[in-house]
mmCIF file of C-alpha atoms and ligand atoms in Angstrom:
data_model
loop_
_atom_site.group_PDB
_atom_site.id
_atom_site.type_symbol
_atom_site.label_atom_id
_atom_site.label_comp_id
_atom_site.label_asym_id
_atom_site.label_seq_id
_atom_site.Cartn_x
_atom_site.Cartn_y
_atom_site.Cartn_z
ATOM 1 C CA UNK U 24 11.387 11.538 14.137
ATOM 2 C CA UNK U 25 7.944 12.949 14.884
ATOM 3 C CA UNK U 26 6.263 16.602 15.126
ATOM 4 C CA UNK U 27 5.039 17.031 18.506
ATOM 5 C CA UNK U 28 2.507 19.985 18.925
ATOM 6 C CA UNK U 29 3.326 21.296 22.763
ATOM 7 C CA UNK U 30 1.196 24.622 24.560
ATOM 8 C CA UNK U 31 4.000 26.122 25.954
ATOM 9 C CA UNK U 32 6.160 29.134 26.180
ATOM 10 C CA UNK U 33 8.648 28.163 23.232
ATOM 11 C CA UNK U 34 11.756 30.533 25.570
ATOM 12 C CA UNK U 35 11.076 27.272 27.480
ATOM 13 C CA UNK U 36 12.070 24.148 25.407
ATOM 14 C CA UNK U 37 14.954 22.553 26.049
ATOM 15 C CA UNK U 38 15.863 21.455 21.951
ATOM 16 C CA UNK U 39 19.249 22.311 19.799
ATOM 17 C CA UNK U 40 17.174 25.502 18.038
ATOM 18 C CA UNK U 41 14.311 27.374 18.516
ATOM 19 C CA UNK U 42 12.590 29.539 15.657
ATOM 20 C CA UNK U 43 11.772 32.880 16.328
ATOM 21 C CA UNK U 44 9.293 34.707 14.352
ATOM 22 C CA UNK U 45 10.875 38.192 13.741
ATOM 23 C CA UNK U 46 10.830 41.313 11.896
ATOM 24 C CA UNK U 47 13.379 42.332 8.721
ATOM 25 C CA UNK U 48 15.131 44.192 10.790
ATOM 26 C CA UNK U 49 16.031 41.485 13.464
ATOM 27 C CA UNK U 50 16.136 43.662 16.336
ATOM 28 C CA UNK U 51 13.500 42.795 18.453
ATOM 29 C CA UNK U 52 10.107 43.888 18.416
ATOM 30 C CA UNK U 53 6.649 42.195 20.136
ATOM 31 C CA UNK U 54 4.822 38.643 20.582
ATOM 32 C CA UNK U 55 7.522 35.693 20.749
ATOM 33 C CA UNK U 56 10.102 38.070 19.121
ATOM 34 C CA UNK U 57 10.292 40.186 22.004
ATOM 35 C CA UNK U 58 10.193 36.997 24.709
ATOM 36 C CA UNK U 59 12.517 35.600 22.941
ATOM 37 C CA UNK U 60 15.049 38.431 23.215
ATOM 38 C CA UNK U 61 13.915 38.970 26.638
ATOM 39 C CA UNK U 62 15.298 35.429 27.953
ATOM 40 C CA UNK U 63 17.829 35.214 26.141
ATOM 41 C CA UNK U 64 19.625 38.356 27.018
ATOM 42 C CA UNK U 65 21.578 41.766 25.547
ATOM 43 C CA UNK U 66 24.266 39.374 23.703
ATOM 44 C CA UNK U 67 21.239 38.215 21.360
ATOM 45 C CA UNK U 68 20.413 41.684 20.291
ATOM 46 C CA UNK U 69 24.258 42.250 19.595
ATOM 47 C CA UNK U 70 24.657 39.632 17.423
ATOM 48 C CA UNK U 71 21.748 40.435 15.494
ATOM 49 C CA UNK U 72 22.900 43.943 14.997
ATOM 50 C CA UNK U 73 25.588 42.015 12.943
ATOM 51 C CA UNK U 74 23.641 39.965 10.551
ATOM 52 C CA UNK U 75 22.284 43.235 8.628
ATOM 53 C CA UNK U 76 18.132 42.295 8.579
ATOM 54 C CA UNK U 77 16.685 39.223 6.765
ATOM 55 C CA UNK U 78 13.973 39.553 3.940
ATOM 56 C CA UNK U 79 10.808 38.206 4.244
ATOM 57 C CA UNK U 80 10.881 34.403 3.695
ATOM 58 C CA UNK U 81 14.312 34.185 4.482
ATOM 59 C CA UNK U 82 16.105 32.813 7.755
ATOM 60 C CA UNK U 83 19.602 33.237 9.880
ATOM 61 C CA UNK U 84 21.001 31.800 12.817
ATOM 62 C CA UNK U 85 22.339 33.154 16.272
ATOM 63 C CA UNK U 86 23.683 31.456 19.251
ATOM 64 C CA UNK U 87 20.611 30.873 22.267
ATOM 65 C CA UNK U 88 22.858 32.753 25.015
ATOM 66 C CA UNK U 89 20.705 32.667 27.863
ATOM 67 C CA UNK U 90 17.878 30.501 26.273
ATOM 68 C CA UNK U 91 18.234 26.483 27.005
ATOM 69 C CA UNK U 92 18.600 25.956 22.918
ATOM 70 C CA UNK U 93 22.104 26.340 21.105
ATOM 71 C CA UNK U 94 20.950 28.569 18.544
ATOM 72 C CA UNK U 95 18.418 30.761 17.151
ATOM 73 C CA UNK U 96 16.711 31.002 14.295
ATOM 74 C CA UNK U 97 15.299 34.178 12.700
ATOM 75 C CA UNK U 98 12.817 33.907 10.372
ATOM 76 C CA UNK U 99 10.535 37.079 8.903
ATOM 77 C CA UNK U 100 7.556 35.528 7.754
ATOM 78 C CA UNK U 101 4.949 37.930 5.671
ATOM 79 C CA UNK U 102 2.518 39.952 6.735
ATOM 80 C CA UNK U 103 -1.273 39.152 5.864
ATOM 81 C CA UNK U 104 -3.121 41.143 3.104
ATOM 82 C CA UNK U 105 -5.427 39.136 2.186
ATOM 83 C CA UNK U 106 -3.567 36.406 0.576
ATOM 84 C CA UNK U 107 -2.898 37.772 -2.929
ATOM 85 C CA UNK U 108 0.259 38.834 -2.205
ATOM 86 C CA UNK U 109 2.760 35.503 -2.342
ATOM 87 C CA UNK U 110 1.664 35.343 1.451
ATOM 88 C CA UNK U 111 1.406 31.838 1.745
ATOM 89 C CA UNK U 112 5.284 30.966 -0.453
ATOM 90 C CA UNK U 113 6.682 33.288 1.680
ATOM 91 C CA UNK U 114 5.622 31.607 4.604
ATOM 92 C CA UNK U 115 6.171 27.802 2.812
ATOM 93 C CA UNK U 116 9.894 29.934 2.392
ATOM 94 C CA UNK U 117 10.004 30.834 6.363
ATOM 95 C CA UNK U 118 9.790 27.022 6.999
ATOM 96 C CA UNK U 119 11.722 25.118 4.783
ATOM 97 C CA UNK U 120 14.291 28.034 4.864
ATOM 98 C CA UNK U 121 14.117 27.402 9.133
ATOM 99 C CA UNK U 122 14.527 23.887 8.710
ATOM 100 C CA UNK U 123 17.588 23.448 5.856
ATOM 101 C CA UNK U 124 19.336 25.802 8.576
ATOM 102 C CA UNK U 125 18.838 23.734 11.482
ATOM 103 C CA UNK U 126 19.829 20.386 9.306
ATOM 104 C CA UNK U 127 23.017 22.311 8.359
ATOM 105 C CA UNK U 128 23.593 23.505 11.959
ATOM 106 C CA UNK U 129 23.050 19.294 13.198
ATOM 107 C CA UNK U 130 20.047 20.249 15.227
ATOM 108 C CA UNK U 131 18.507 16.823 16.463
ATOM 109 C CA UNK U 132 15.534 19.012 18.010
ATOM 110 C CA UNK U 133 14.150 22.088 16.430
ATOM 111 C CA UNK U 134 10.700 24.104 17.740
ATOM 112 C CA UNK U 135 8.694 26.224 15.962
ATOM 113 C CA UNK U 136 6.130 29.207 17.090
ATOM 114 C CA UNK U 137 3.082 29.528 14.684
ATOM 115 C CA UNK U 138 4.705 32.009 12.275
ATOM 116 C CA UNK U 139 2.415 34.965 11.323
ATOM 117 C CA UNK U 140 0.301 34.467 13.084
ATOM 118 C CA UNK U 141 0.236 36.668 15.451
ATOM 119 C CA UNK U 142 1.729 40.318 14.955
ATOM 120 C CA UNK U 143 1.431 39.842 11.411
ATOM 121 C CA UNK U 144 -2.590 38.629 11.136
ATOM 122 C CA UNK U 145 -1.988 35.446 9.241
ATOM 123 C CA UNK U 146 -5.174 33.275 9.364
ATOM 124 C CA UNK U 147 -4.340 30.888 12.026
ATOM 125 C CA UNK U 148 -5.624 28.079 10.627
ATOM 126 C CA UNK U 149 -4.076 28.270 7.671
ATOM 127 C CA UNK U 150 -0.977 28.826 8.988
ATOM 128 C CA UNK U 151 -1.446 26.303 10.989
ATOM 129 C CA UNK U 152 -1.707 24.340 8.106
ATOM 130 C CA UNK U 153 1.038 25.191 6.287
ATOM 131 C CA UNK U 154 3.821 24.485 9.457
ATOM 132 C CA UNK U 155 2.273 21.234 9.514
ATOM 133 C CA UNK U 156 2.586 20.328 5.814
ATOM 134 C CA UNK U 157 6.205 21.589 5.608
ATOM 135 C CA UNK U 158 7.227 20.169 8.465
ATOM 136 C CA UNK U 159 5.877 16.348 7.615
ATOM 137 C CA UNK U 160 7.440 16.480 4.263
ATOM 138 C CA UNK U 161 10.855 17.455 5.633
ATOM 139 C CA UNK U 162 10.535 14.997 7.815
ATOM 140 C CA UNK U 163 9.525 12.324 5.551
ATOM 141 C CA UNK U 164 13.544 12.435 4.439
ATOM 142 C CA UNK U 165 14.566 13.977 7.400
ATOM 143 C CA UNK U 166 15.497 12.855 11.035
ATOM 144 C CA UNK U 167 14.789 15.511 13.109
ATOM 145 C CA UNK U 168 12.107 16.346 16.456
ATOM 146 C CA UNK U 169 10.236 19.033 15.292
ATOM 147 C CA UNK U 170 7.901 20.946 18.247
ATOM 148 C CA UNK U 171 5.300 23.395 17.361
ATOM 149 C CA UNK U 172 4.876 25.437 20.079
ATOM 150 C CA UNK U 173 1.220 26.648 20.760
ATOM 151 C CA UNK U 174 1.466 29.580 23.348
ATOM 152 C CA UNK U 175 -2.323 30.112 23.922
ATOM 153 C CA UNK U 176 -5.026 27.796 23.111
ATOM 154 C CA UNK U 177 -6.849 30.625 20.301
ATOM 155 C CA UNK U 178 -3.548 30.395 18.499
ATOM 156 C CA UNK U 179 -4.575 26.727 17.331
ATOM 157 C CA UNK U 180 -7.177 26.311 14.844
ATOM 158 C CA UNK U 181 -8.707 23.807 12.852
ATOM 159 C CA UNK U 182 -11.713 24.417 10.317
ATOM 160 C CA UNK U 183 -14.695 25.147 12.654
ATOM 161 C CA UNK U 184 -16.612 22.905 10.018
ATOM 162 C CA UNK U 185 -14.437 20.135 11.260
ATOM 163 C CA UNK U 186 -15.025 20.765 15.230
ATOM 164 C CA UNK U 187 -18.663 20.662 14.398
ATOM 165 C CA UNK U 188 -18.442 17.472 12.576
ATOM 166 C CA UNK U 189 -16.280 16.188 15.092
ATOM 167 C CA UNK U 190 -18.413 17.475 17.791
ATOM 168 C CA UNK U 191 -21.895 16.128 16.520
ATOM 169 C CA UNK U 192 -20.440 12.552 16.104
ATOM 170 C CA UNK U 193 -19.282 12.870 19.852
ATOM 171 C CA UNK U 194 -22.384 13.431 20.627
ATOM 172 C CA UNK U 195 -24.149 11.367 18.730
ATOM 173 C CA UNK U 196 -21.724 8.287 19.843
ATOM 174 C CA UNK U 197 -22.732 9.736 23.551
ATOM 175 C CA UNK U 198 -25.933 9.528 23.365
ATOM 176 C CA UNK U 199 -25.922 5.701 21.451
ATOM 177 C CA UNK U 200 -23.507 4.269 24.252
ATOM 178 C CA UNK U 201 -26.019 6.079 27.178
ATOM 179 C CA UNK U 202 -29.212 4.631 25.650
ATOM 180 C CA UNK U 203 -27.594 1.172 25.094
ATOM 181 C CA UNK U 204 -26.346 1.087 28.953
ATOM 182 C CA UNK U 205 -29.368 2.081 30.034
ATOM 183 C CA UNK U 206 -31.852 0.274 28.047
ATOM 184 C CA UNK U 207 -32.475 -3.827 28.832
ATOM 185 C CA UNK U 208 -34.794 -4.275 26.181
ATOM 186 C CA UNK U 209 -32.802 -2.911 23.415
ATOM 187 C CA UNK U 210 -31.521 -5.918 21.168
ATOM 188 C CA UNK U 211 -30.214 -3.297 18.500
ATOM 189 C CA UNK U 212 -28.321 -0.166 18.453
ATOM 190 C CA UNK U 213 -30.013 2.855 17.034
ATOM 191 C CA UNK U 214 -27.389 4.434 15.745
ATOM 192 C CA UNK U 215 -25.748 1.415 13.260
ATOM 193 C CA UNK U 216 -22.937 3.486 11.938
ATOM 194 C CA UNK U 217 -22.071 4.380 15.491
ATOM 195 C CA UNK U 218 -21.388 0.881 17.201
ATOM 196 C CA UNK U 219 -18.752 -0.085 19.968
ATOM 197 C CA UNK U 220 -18.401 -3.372 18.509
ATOM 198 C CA UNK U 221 -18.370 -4.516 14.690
ATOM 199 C CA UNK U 222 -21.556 -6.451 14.293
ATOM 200 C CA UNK U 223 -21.888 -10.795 13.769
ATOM 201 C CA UNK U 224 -22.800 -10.166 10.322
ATOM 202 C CA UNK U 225 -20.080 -7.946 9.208
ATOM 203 C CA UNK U 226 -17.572 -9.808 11.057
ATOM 204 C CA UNK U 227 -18.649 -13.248 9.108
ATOM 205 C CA UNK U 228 -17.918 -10.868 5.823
ATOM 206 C CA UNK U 229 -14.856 -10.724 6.560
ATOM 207 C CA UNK U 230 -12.585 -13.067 5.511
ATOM 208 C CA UNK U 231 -12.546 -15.719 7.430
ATOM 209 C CA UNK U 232 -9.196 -17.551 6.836
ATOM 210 C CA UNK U 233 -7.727 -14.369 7.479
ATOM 211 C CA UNK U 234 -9.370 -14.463 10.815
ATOM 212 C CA UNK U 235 -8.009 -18.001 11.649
ATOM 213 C CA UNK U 236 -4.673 -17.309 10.329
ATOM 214 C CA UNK U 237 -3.885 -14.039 12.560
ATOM 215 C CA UNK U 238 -5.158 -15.842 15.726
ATOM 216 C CA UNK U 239 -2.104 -16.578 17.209
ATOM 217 C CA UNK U 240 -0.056 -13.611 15.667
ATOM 218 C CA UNK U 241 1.357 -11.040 18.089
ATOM 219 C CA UNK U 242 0.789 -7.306 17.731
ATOM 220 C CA UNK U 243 4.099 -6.675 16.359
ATOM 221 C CA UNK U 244 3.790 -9.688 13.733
ATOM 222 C CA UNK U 245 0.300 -8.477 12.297
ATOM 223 C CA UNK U 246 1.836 -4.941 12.346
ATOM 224 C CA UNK U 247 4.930 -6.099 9.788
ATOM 225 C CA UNK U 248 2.360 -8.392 8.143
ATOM 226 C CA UNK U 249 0.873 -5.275 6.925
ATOM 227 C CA UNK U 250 3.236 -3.500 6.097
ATOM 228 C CA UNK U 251 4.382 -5.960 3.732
ATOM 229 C CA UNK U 252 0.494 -6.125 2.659
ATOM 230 C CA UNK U 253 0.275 -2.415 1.861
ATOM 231 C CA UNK U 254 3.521 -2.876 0.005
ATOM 232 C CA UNK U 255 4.876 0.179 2.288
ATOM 233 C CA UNK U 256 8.762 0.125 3.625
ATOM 234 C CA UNK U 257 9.338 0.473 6.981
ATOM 235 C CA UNK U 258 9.850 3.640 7.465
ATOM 236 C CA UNK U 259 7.264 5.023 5.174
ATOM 237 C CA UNK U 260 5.147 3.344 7.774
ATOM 238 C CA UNK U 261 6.828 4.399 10.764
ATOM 239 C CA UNK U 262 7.250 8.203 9.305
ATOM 240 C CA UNK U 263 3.422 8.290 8.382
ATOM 241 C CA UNK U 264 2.737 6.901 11.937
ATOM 242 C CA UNK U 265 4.780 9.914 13.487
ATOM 243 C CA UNK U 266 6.997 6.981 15.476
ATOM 244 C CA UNK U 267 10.552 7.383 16.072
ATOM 245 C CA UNK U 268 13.294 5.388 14.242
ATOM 246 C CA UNK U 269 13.710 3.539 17.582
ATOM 247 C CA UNK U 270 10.351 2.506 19.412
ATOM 248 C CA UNK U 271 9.790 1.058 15.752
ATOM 249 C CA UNK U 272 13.138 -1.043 16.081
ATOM 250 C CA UNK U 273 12.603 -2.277 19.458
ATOM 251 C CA UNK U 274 8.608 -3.259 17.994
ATOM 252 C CA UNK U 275 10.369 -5.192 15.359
ATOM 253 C CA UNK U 276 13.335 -7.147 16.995
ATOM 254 C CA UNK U 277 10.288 -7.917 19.858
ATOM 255 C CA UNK U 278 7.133 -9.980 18.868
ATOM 256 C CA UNK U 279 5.930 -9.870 22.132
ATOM 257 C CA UNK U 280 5.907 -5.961 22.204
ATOM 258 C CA UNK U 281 3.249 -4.341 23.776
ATOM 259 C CA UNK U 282 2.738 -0.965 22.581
ATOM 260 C CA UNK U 283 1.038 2.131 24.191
ATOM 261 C CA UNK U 284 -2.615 2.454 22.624
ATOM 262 C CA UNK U 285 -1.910 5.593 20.622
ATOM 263 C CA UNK U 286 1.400 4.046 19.598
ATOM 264 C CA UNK U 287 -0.771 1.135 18.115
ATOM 265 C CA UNK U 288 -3.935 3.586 16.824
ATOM 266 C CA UNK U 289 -0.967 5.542 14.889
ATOM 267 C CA UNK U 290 0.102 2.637 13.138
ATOM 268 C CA UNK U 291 -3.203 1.364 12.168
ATOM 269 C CA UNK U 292 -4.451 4.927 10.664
ATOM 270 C CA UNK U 293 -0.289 4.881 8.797
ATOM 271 C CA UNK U 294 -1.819 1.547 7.211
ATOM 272 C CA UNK U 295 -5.044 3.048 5.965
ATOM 273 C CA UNK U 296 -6.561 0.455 7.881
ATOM 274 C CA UNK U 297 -10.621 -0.217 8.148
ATOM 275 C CA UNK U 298 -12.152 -0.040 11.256
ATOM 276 C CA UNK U 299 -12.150 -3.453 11.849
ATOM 277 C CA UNK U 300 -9.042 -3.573 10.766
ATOM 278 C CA UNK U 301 -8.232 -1.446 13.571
ATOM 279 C CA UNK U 302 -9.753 -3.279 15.923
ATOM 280 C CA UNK U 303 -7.875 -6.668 15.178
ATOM 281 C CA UNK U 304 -4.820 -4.465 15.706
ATOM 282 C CA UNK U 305 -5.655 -2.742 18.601
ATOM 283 C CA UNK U 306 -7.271 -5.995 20.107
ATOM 284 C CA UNK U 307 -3.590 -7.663 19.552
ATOM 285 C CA UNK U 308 -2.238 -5.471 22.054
ATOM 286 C CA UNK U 309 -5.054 -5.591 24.063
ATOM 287 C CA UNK U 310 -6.878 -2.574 23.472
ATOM 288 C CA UNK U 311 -10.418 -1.839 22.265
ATOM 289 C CA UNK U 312 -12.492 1.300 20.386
ATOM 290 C CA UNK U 313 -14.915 2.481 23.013
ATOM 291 C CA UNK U 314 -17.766 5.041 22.710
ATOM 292 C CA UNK U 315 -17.696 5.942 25.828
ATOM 293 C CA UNK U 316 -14.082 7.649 25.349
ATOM 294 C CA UNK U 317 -13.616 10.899 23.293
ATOM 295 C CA UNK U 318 -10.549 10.144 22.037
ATOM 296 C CA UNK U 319 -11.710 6.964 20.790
ATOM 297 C CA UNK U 320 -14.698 8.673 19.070
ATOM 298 C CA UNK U 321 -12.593 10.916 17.335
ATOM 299 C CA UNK U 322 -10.366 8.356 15.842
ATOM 300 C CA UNK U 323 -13.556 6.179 14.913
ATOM 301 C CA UNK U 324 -14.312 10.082 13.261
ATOM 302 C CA UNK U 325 -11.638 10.033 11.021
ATOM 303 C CA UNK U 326 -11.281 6.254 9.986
ATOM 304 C CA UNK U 327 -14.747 5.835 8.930
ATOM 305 C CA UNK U 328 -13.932 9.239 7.072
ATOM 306 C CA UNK U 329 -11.451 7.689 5.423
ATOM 307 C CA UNK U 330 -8.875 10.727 6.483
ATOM 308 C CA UNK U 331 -5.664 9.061 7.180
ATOM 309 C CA UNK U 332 -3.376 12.053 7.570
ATOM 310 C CA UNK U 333 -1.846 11.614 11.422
ATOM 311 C CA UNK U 334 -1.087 15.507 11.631
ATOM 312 C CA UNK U 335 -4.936 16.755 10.890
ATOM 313 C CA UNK U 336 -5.910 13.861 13.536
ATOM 314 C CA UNK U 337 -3.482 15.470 15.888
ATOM 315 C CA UNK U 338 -4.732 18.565 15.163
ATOM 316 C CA UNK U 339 -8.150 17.615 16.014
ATOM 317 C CA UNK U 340 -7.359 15.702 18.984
ATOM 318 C CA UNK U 341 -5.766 18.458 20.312
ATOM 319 C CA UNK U 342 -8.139 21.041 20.173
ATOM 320 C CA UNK U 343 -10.461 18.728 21.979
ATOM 321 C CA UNK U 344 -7.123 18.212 24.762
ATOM 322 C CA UNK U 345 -7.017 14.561 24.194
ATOM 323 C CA UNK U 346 -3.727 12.957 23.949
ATOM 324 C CA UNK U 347 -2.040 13.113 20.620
ATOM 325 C CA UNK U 348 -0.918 9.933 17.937
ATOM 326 C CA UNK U 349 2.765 8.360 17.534
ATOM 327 C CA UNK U 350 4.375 10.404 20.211
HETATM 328 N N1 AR6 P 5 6.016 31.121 22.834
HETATM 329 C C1 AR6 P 5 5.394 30.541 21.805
HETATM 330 N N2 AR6 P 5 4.549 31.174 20.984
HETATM 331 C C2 AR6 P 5 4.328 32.493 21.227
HETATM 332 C C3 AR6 P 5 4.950 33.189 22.294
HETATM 333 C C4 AR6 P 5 5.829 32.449 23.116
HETATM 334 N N3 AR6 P 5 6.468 33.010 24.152
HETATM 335 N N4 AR6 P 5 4.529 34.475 22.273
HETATM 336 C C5 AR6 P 5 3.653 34.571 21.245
HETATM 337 N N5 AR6 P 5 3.539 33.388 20.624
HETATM 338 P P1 AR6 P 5 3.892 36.933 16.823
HETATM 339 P P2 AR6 P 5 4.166 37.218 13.895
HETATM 340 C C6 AR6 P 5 2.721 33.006 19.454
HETATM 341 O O1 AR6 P 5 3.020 38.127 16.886
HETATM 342 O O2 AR6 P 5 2.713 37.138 13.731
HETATM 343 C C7 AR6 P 5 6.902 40.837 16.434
HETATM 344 O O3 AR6 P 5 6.744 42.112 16.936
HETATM 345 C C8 AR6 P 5 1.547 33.897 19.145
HETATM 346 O O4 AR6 P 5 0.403 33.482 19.913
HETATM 347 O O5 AR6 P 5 4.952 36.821 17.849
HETATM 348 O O6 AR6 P 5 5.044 36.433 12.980
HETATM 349 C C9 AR6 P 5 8.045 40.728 15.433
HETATM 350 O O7 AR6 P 5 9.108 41.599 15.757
HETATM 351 C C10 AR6 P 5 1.358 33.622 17.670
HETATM 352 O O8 AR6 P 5 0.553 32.449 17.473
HETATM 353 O O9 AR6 P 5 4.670 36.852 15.386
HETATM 354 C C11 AR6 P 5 7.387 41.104 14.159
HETATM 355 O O10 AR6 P 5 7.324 42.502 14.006
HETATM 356 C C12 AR6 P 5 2.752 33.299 17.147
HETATM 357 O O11 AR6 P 5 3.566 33.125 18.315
HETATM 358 C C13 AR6 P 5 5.987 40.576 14.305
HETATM 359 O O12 AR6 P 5 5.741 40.496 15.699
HETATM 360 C C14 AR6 P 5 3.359 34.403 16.306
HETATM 361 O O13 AR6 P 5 2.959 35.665 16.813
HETATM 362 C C15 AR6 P 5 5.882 39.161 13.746
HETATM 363 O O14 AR6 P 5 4.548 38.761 13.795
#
């Protein structure tokens, strides 16, 4: 099952355990600590009283009384001084610890605040980083929903190298798909890299018996052809797409599935594939890569950039609020 990154007050989520970011002495204190024990009521607080502290890096479970979760996790994740100080195991420690709790608790759904890094002055993007690289490797042998919960929008961030990047290809990409709308007498596009469509010549590069074969195969045929093709099992594919267990099922038993277009674009960047690649898959469900669409821009980013890691395009996509990969 997927991570899904949600803005959102985490006392909110409906899921089997929330995570809450605490201090050793688990007794309440500020930030999502202290709404935490604020919804879910004096019983919390008792039980805690009972559980004598956790050590940094370390987690323990308490019923959700009030909250709309079954339990709660505490965690104590470290405080930031200047990353010399086993800061960033400790943290590693806060989530894998979280998550072999919740697996032995049987917790379907788990959600997660951005630990440190608040309170406790953890860089956010590198903490940022870290919940999302502990969390995909559980999940690569584990079947859980993992939310991270992003409670304000400055709590979220990715390298403001990358945002540039991102934001001058936008821009660039704008600019292209303006001047070719506008202009009649332009016969080529200024910016080549920066195309809507792949070009006559590179499409008779490709191979064409590969062309001729795939015409009549469905989305969900080319999909398994290339799985085989990449010499991937299912669910590597389906895990590296962020798809659940079961919208990849009902993709397989039906050829003549029609996915959503981020359900197909998350397949295609779990396959590593080109971007004409990409486009043959996309087109088999009846979708296109447009440059007059951010989102699509974005993907076109990170394909041509060869950067095939579904999280970090998540992460990107949502701090420019477009819709997010596999989910
Ligand atoms: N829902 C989701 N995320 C939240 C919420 C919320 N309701 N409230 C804050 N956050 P912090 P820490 C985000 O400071 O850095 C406490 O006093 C917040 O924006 O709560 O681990 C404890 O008792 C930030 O991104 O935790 C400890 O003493 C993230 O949650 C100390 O703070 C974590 O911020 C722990 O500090």
């Amino acid at each position: 099952m997927p991570i899904q990154i949600v803005r959102n007050d985490i006392t909110k989520i409906k899921c089997d355990a929330i995570v809450n970011a605490a201090n050793s002495s688990l007794l309440g204190g500020g930030g999502v600590d202290g709404a935490i024990h604020r919804a879910a009521g004096e019983k919390l607080l008792k039980e805690c009283r009972t559980l004598g502290g956790c050590k940094t890096g370390d987690a323990k479970i308490t019923k959700g009384y009030n909250l709309p979760c079954k339990y709660v996790i505490h965690t104590v994740g470290p405080v930031w001084n200047g990353g010399k100080f086993q800061e960033e195991e400790q943290l590693i420690s806060c989530y894998r610890n979280s998550l072999s709790l919740a697996k032995q608790y049987k917790c379907e759904s788990v959600a997660f605040p951005l630990i440190s890094s608040g309170v406790y002055g953890y860089p956010k993007e590198q903490a940022l980083y870290i919940a999302m690289n502990e969390i995909s490797k559980f999940l690569l042998n584990n079947e859980m929903l993992v939310y991270i919960v992003v409670y304000d929008k400055d709590s979220f961030r990715i390298s403001k190298k990358l945002i540039d990047d991102i934001t001058e290809y936008i821009d660039e990409c704008y600019i292209e798909a303006h001047y070719v709308g506008r202009s009649t007498r332009l016969t080529t596009y200024p910016l080549d890299e920066c195309r809507p469509c792949a070009s006559p010549q590179s499409s008779m590069m490709r191979d064409l018996s590969d062309v001729i074969g795939s015409i009549d195969e469905s989305f969900s045929e080319m999909l398994l052809r290339k799985i085989d093709e990449k010499g991937m099992t299912d669910s590597q594919c389906y895990k590296k797409a962020n798809i659940d267990r079961k919208l990849f099922s009902k993709i397989r038993s039906n050829p003549n599935y029609k996915p959503s277009k981020t359900t197909a674009i998350a397949f295609a960047i779990a396959l590593e594939l080109s971007l004409d690649e990409t486009r043959d898959l996309l087109l088999k469900a009846g979708y296109a890569l447009s440059h007059s669409n951010k989102f699509d821009i974005i993907i076109e980013f990170f394909i041509k950039r060869k950067e095939y890691n579904i999280f970090r395009i998540n992460e990107a996509l949502f701090e420019f609020d477009q819709v997010l990969l596999g989910q």
